[in-house]
Amino acid sequence: MVIRALTFILTYFIISSCFNQSEDKHEIERKEITPDSIISETIQTKLRSQISEPFKVSNIDRLNFTSGGGHYGKQNELCDSLENDLFGIYYLIDENSSYNSGSPVGGTITVHINGKMTSWRSDDTTQTIWKIHLISDVISVWDSLKVGLTKNKIVKFGQVNNGLCIEKEGFDYLCDFGNFSAIYKFENDTLTELTVTRNCKNQQE
């Protein structure tokens, strides 16, 4: 009888110990899932997002522009994946822009050039768009964004395309889409200036 009672007591303590260990494990798991970890994972997911090219290089040749190019070492400092530091700039002509700024240039498209500078042509589909800066609606990027839009439309675009967007000191609005970043400037909730820049591969990792 005594042996049976001792067996029952030992069995109870073993089961109780296993139950407590299971509870402790679940408690640890609950502690690991915190608001900070959820926020961190959300940010990492957004930074891994990849948006499409902002403008088709095949369409550059159809634009009204002047151009120039050369070696731009400073733009290449953070981009170890580039084989050279040759960049070309298209100055986009917008006659309507001259009424406001005194200059017919409504924006610029900076491209990275593969091969030699002497062989660079506007219809070269191997050139890579590196930066787009707009102060007029001379072109739109991502087939939808252009100078003159409301801030509400810009915000919605960032949400739909999984951008990590913030209002930052020195900028009106900044969005990171993983492979591209966009800086927006507004006046009275109207977009007046837009800069889209390709992020270097080592900045995306």
PDB file of N, CA and C in Angstrom, residues 27-97:
ATOM      1  N   GLU A  27       5.829  30.260 -22.445  1.00  0.00           N
ATOM      2  CA  GLU A  27       6.027  31.612 -21.933  1.00  0.00           C
ATOM      3  C   GLU A  27       7.208  32.274 -22.631  1.00  0.00           C
ATOM      4  N   ILE A  28       8.289  31.509 -22.843  1.00  0.00           N
ATOM      5  CA  ILE A  28       9.462  32.030 -23.553  1.00  0.00           C
ATOM      6  C   ILE A  28       9.091  32.401 -24.978  1.00  0.00           C
ATOM      7  N   GLU A  29       8.297  31.510 -25.634  1.00  0.00           N
ATOM      8  CA  GLU A  29       7.883  31.787 -27.008  1.00  0.00           C
ATOM      9  C   GLU A  29       7.036  33.039 -27.076  1.00  0.00           C
ATOM     10  N   ARG A  30       6.157  33.222 -26.055  1.00  0.00           N
ATOM     11  CA  ARG A  30       5.309  34.412 -26.028  1.00  0.00           C
ATOM     12  C   ARG A  30       6.148  35.661 -25.853  1.00  0.00           C
ATOM     13  N   LYS A  31       7.198  35.568 -25.028  1.00  0.00           N
ATOM     14  CA  LYS A  31       8.055  36.722 -24.782  1.00  0.00           C
ATOM     15  C   LYS A  31       8.853  37.104 -26.021  1.00  0.00           C
ATOM     16  N   GLU A  32       9.199  36.093 -26.849  1.00  0.00           N
ATOM     17  CA  GLU A  32      10.004  36.373 -28.034  1.00  0.00           C
ATOM     18  C   GLU A  32       9.217  37.122 -29.103  1.00  0.00           C
ATOM     19  N   ILE A  33       7.905  36.944 -29.150  1.00  0.00           N
ATOM     20  CA  ILE A  33       7.065  37.643 -30.120  1.00  0.00           C
ATOM     21  C   ILE A  33       6.630  38.967 -29.508  1.00  0.00           C
ATOM     22  N   THR A  34       7.409  39.999 -29.727  1.00  0.00           N
ATOM     23  CA  THR A  34       7.153  41.317 -29.151  1.00  0.00           C
ATOM     24  C   THR A  34       6.788  42.304 -30.241  1.00  0.00           C
ATOM     25  N   PRO A  35       6.185  43.435 -29.861  1.00  0.00           N
ATOM     26  CA  PRO A  35       5.878  44.476 -30.857  1.00  0.00           C
ATOM     27  C   PRO A  35       7.110  44.932 -31.623  1.00  0.00           C
ATOM     28  N   ASP A  36       8.267  45.027 -30.916  1.00  0.00           N
ATOM     29  CA  ASP A  36       9.497  45.459 -31.580  1.00  0.00           C
ATOM     30  C   ASP A  36       9.920  44.474 -32.666  1.00  0.00           C
ATOM     31  N   SER A  37       9.774  43.169 -32.374  1.00  0.00           N
ATOM     32  CA  SER A  37      10.175  42.171 -33.363  1.00  0.00           C
ATOM     33  C   SER A  37       9.248  42.201 -34.569  1.00  0.00           C
ATOM     34  N   ILE A  38       7.962  42.465 -34.333  1.00  0.00           N
ATOM     35  CA  ILE A  38       6.996  42.564 -35.433  1.00  0.00           C
ATOM     36  C   ILE A  38       7.315  43.763 -36.310  1.00  0.00           C
ATOM     37  N   ILE A  39       7.631  44.906 -35.676  1.00  0.00           N
ATOM     38  CA  ILE A  39       7.988  46.116 -36.419  1.00  0.00           C
ATOM     39  C   ILE A  39       9.249  45.884 -37.233  1.00  0.00           C
ATOM     40  N   SER A  40      10.257  45.237 -36.603  1.00  0.00           N
ATOM     41  CA  SER A  40      11.518  44.967 -37.291  1.00  0.00           C
ATOM     42  C   SER A  40      11.303  44.085 -38.509  1.00  0.00           C
ATOM     43  N   GLU A  41      10.475  43.053 -38.369  1.00  0.00           N
ATOM     44  CA  GLU A  41      10.202  42.144 -39.480  1.00  0.00           C
ATOM     45  C   GLU A  41       9.451  42.865 -40.593  1.00  0.00           C
ATOM     46  N   THR A  42       8.523  43.752 -40.218  1.00  0.00           N
ATOM     47  CA  THR A  42       7.778  44.531 -41.212  1.00  0.00           C
ATOM     48  C   THR A  42       8.709  45.414 -42.019  1.00  0.00           C
ATOM     49  N   ILE A  43       9.655  46.073 -41.327  1.00  0.00           N
ATOM     50  CA  ILE A  43      10.623  46.939 -42.006  1.00  0.00           C
ATOM     51  C   ILE A  43      11.492  46.127 -42.953  1.00  0.00           C
ATOM     52  N   GLN A  44      11.979  44.964 -42.493  1.00  0.00           N
ATOM     53  CA  GLN A  44      12.836  44.137 -43.337  1.00  0.00           C
ATOM     54  C   GLN A  44      12.094  43.652 -44.575  1.00  0.00           C
ATOM     55  N   THR A  45      10.798  43.319 -44.408  1.00  0.00           N
ATOM     56  CA  THR A  45       9.993  42.873 -45.543  1.00  0.00           C
ATOM     57  C   THR A  45       9.859  43.974 -46.575  1.00  0.00           C
ATOM     58  N   LYS A  46       9.612  45.193 -46.109  1.00  0.00           N
ATOM     59  CA  LYS A  46       9.469  46.323 -47.022  1.00  0.00           C
ATOM     60  C   LYS A  46      10.774  46.636 -47.732  1.00  0.00           C
ATOM     61  N   LEU A  47      11.895  46.548 -47.011  1.00  0.00           N
ATOM     62  CA  LEU A  47      13.186  46.846 -47.622  1.00  0.00           C
ATOM     63  C   LEU A  47      13.582  45.800 -48.654  1.00  0.00           C
ATOM     64  N   ARG A  48      13.003  44.597 -48.539  1.00  0.00           N
ATOM     65  CA  ARG A  48      13.302  43.559 -49.520  1.00  0.00           C
ATOM     66  C   ARG A  48      12.419  43.671 -50.758  1.00  0.00           C
ATOM     67  N   SER A  49      11.429  44.570 -50.724  1.00  0.00           N
ATOM     68  CA  SER A  49      10.532  44.717 -51.857  1.00  0.00           C
ATOM     69  C   SER A  49      11.282  45.286 -53.051  1.00  0.00           C
ATOM     70  N   GLN A  50      10.844  44.938 -54.236  1.00  0.00           N
ATOM     71  CA  GLN A  50      11.477  45.391 -55.469  1.00  0.00           C
ATOM     72  C   GLN A  50      10.408  46.012 -56.365  1.00  0.00           C
ATOM     73  N   ILE A  51      10.547  47.304 -56.641  1.00  0.00           N
ATOM     74  CA  ILE A  51       9.618  47.983 -57.520  1.00  0.00           C
ATOM     75  C   ILE A  51      10.186  47.954 -58.936  1.00  0.00           C
ATOM     76  N   SER A  52       9.332  48.141 -59.925  1.00  0.00           N
ATOM     77  CA  SER A  52       9.781  48.104 -61.316  1.00  0.00           C
ATOM     78  C   SER A  52      10.639  49.323 -61.655  1.00  0.00           C
ATOM     79  N   GLU A  53      11.247  49.315 -62.837  1.00  0.00           N
ATOM     80  CA  GLU A  53      12.041  50.456 -63.296  1.00  0.00           C
ATOM     81  C   GLU A  53      11.137  51.688 -63.394  1.00  0.00           C
ATOM     82  N   PRO A  54      11.611  52.847 -62.956  1.00  0.00           N
ATOM     83  CA  PRO A  54      10.765  54.045 -62.957  1.00  0.00           C
ATOM     84  C   PRO A  54      10.463  54.585 -64.351  1.00  0.00           C
ATOM     85  N   PHE A  55      11.347  54.285 -65.311  1.00  0.00           N
ATOM     86  CA  PHE A  55      11.155  54.779 -66.676  1.00  0.00           C
ATOM     87  C   PHE A  55      11.876  53.826 -67.626  1.00  0.00           C
ATOM     88  N   LYS A  56      11.287  53.557 -68.779  1.00  0.00           N
ATOM     89  CA  LYS A  56      11.892  52.640 -69.740  1.00  0.00           C
ATOM     90  C   LYS A  56      12.993  53.344 -70.529  1.00  0.00           C
ATOM     91  N   VAL A  57      14.177  52.754 -70.527  1.00  0.00           N
ATOM     92  CA  VAL A  57      15.287  53.369 -71.263  1.00  0.00           C
ATOM     93  C   VAL A  57      14.990  53.425 -72.757  1.00  0.00           C
ATOM     94  N   SER A  58      14.152  52.517 -73.232  1.00  0.00           N
ATOM     95  CA  SER A  58      13.808  52.513 -74.657  1.00  0.00           C
ATOM     96  C   SER A  58      12.995  53.738 -75.058  1.00  0.00           C
ATOM     97  N   ASN A  59      12.426  54.444 -74.065  1.00  0.00           N
ATOM     98  CA  ASN A  59      11.626  55.638 -74.352  1.00  0.00           C
ATOM     99  C   ASN A  59      12.444  56.927 -74.309  1.00  0.00           C
ATOM    100  N   ILE A  60      13.683  56.855 -73.859  1.00  0.00           N
ATOM    101  CA  ILE A  60      14.499  58.066 -73.732  1.00  0.00           C
ATOM    102  C   ILE A  60      14.709  58.739 -75.082  1.00  0.00           C
ATOM    103  N   ASP A  61      14.939  57.941 -76.111  1.00  0.00           N
ATOM    104  CA  ASP A  61      15.241  58.492 -77.433  1.00  0.00           C
ATOM    105  C   ASP A  61      14.086  59.318 -77.998  1.00  0.00           C
ATOM    106  N   ARG A  62      12.879  59.114 -77.480  1.00  0.00           N
ATOM    107  CA  ARG A  62      11.705  59.840 -77.979  1.00  0.00           C
ATOM    108  C   ARG A  62      11.548  61.207 -77.314  1.00  0.00           C
ATOM    109  N   LEU A  63      12.325  61.458 -76.274  1.00  0.00           N
ATOM    110  CA  LEU A  63      12.185  62.701 -75.521  1.00  0.00           C
ATOM    111  C   LEU A  63      12.946  63.842 -76.180  1.00  0.00           C
ATOM    112  N   ASN A  64      12.565  65.063 -75.798  1.00  0.00           N
ATOM    113  CA  ASN A  64      13.272  66.260 -76.246  1.00  0.00           C
ATOM    114  C   ASN A  64      14.325  66.585 -75.194  1.00  0.00           C
ATOM    115  N   PHE A  65      15.611  66.512 -75.553  1.00  0.00           N
ATOM    116  CA  PHE A  65      16.661  66.663 -74.542  1.00  0.00           C
ATOM    117  C   PHE A  65      17.964  67.147 -75.152  1.00  0.00           C
ATOM    118  N   THR A  66      18.846  67.604 -74.280  1.00  0.00           N
ATOM    119  CA  THR A  66      20.268  67.747 -74.590  1.00  0.00           C
ATOM    120  C   THR A  66      20.984  66.802 -73.633  1.00  0.00           C
ATOM    121  N   SER A  67      22.245  66.490 -73.887  1.00  0.00           N
ATOM    122  CA  SER A  67      22.904  65.497 -73.040  1.00  0.00           C
ATOM    123  C   SER A  67      24.385  65.780 -72.878  1.00  0.00           C
ATOM    124  N   GLY A  68      24.951  65.147 -71.879  1.00  0.00           N
ATOM    125  CA  GLY A  68      26.377  65.233 -71.609  1.00  0.00           C
ATOM    126  C   GLY A  68      26.758  64.088 -70.704  1.00  0.00           C
ATOM    127  N   GLY A  69      28.052  63.796 -70.591  1.00  0.00           N
ATOM    128  CA  GLY A  69      28.455  62.682 -69.742  1.00  0.00           C
ATOM    129  C   GLY A  69      29.935  62.682 -69.447  1.00  0.00           C
ATOM    130  N   GLY A  70      30.355  61.714 -68.651  1.00  0.00           N
ATOM    131  CA  GLY A  70      31.756  61.602 -68.288  1.00  0.00           C
ATOM    132  C   GLY A  70      31.941  60.708 -67.087  1.00  0.00           C
ATOM    133  N   HIS A  71      33.086  60.854 -66.416  1.00  0.00           N
ATOM    134  CA  HIS A  71      33.403  60.053 -65.230  1.00  0.00           C
ATOM    135  C   HIS A  71      32.842  60.743 -63.987  1.00  0.00           C
ATOM    136  N   TYR A  72      32.098  59.985 -63.194  1.00  0.00           N
ATOM    137  CA  TYR A  72      31.527  60.527 -61.967  1.00  0.00           C
ATOM    138  C   TYR A  72      31.880  59.596 -60.817  1.00  0.00           C
ATOM    139  N   GLY A  73      33.084  59.701 -60.313  1.00  0.00           N
ATOM    140  CA  GLY A  73      33.574  58.806 -59.272  1.00  0.00           C
ATOM    141  C   GLY A  73      32.747  58.838 -58.005  1.00  0.00           C
ATOM    142  N   LYS A  74      32.278  60.031 -57.605  1.00  0.00           N
ATOM    143  CA  LYS A  74      31.537  60.148 -56.353  1.00  0.00           C
ATOM    144  C   LYS A  74      30.253  59.338 -56.388  1.00  0.00           C
ATOM    145  N   GLN A  75      29.608  59.250 -57.540  1.00  0.00           N
ATOM    146  CA  GLN A  75      28.373  58.487 -57.643  1.00  0.00           C
ATOM    147  C   GLN A  75      28.637  56.988 -57.609  1.00  0.00           C
ATOM    148  N   ASN A  76      29.889  56.607 -57.800  1.00  0.00           N
ATOM    149  CA  ASN A  76      30.221  55.194 -57.889  1.00  0.00           C
ATOM    150  C   ASN A  76      30.865  54.658 -56.613  1.00  0.00           C
ATOM    151  N   GLU A  77      31.112  55.510 -55.629  1.00  0.00           N
ATOM    152  CA  GLU A  77      31.866  55.111 -54.446  1.00  0.00           C
ATOM    153  C   GLU A  77      31.208  53.969 -53.679  1.00  0.00           C
ATOM    154  N   LEU A  78      29.896  53.961 -53.591  1.00  0.00           N
ATOM    155  CA  LEU A  78      29.195  52.949 -52.810  1.00  0.00           C
ATOM    156  C   LEU A  78      28.713  51.783 -53.656  1.00  0.00           C
ATOM    157  N   CYS A  79      29.007  51.794 -54.938  1.00  0.00           N
ATOM    158  CA  CYS A  79      28.462  50.787 -55.840  1.00  0.00           C
ATOM    159  C   CYS A  79      29.562  49.889 -56.386  1.00  0.00           C
ATOM    160  N   ASP A  80      29.950  48.911 -55.606  1.00  0.00           N
ATOM    161  CA  ASP A  80      31.040  48.023 -55.997  1.00  0.00           C
ATOM    162  C   ASP A  80      30.668  47.126 -57.176  1.00  0.00           C
ATOM    163  N   SER A  81      29.361  46.992 -57.448  1.00  0.00           N
ATOM    164  CA  SER A  81      28.923  46.101 -58.520  1.00  0.00           C
ATOM    165  C   SER A  81      29.147  46.703 -59.904  1.00  0.00           C
ATOM    166  N   LEU A  82      29.404  48.004 -59.990  1.00  0.00           N
ATOM    167  CA  LEU A  82      29.584  48.655 -61.285  1.00  0.00           C
ATOM    168  C   LEU A  82      30.978  48.399 -61.843  1.00  0.00           C
ATOM    169  N   GLU A  83      31.040  48.163 -63.139  1.00  0.00           N
ATOM    170  CA  GLU A  83      32.320  47.893 -63.787  1.00  0.00           C
ATOM    171  C   GLU A  83      33.081  49.170 -64.113  1.00  0.00           C
ATOM    172  N   ASN A  84      32.387  50.309 -64.212  1.00  0.00           N
ATOM    173  CA  ASN A  84      33.050  51.576 -64.492  1.00  0.00           C
ATOM    174  C   ASN A  84      32.270  52.719 -63.859  1.00  0.00           C
ATOM    175  N   ASP A  85      32.800  53.934 -63.967  1.00  0.00           N
ATOM    176  CA  ASP A  85      32.135  55.093 -63.372  1.00  0.00           C
ATOM    177  C   ASP A  85      31.670  56.074 -64.450  1.00  0.00           C
ATOM    178  N   LEU A  86      31.254  55.519 -65.594  1.00  0.00           N
ATOM    179  CA  LEU A  86      30.770  56.356 -66.690  1.00  0.00           C
ATOM    180  C   LEU A  86      29.272  56.604 -66.559  1.00  0.00           C
ATOM    181  N   PHE A  87      28.906  57.869 -66.520  1.00  0.00           N
ATOM    182  CA  PHE A  87      27.504  58.245 -66.415  1.00  0.00           C
ATOM    183  C   PHE A  87      27.166  59.300 -67.463  1.00  0.00           C
ATOM    184  N   GLY A  88      25.954  59.234 -67.971  1.00  0.00           N
ATOM    185  CA  GLY A  88      25.462  60.243 -68.897  1.00  0.00           C
ATOM    186  C   GLY A  88      24.244  60.927 -68.309  1.00  0.00           C
ATOM    187  N   ILE A  89      24.022  62.179 -68.688  1.00  0.00           N
ATOM    188  CA  ILE A  89      22.880  62.934 -68.178  1.00  0.00           C
ATOM    189  C   ILE A  89      22.065  63.486 -69.341  1.00  0.00           C
ATOM    190  N   TYR A  90      20.770  63.216 -69.311  1.00  0.00           N
ATOM    191  CA  TYR A  90      19.838  63.797 -70.275  1.00  0.00           C
ATOM    192  C   TYR A  90      19.129  64.973 -69.605  1.00  0.00           C
ATOM    193  N   TYR A  91      19.223  66.140 -70.223  1.00  0.00           N
ATOM    194  CA  TYR A  91      18.536  67.329 -69.714  1.00  0.00           C
ATOM    195  C   TYR A  91      17.220  67.455 -70.472  1.00  0.00           C
ATOM    196  N   LEU A  92      16.124  67.200 -69.780  1.00  0.00           N
ATOM    197  CA  LEU A  92      14.814  67.121 -70.419  1.00  0.00           C
ATOM    198  C   LEU A  92      14.249  68.514 -70.680  1.00  0.00           C
ATOM    199  N   ILE A  93      13.959  68.798 -71.938  1.00  0.00           N
ATOM    200  CA  ILE A  93      13.471  70.116 -72.326  1.00  0.00           C
ATOM    201  C   ILE A  93      11.959  70.193 -72.164  1.00  0.00           C
ATOM    202  N   ASP A  94      11.515  71.179 -71.418  1.00  0.00           N
ATOM    203  CA  ASP A  94      10.090  71.447 -71.228  1.00  0.00           C
ATOM    204  C   ASP A  94       9.886  72.951 -71.381  1.00  0.00           C
ATOM    205  N   GLU A  95       9.388  73.369 -72.528  1.00  0.00           N
ATOM    206  CA  GLU A  95       9.232  74.796 -72.806  1.00  0.00           C
ATOM    207  C   GLU A  95       8.315  75.471 -71.796  1.00  0.00           C
ATOM    208  N   ASN A  96       7.334  74.744 -71.291  1.00  0.00           N
ATOM    209  CA  ASN A  96       6.416  75.324 -70.305  1.00  0.00           C
ATOM    210  C   ASN A  96       7.112  75.603 -68.983  1.00  0.00           C
ATOM    211  N   SER A  97       8.171  74.838 -68.685  1.00  0.00           N
ATOM    212  CA  SER A  97       8.889  75.008 -67.426  1.00  0.00           C
ATOM    213  C   SER A  97       9.603  76.344 -67.359  1.00  0.00           C
TER     214      SER A  97
END
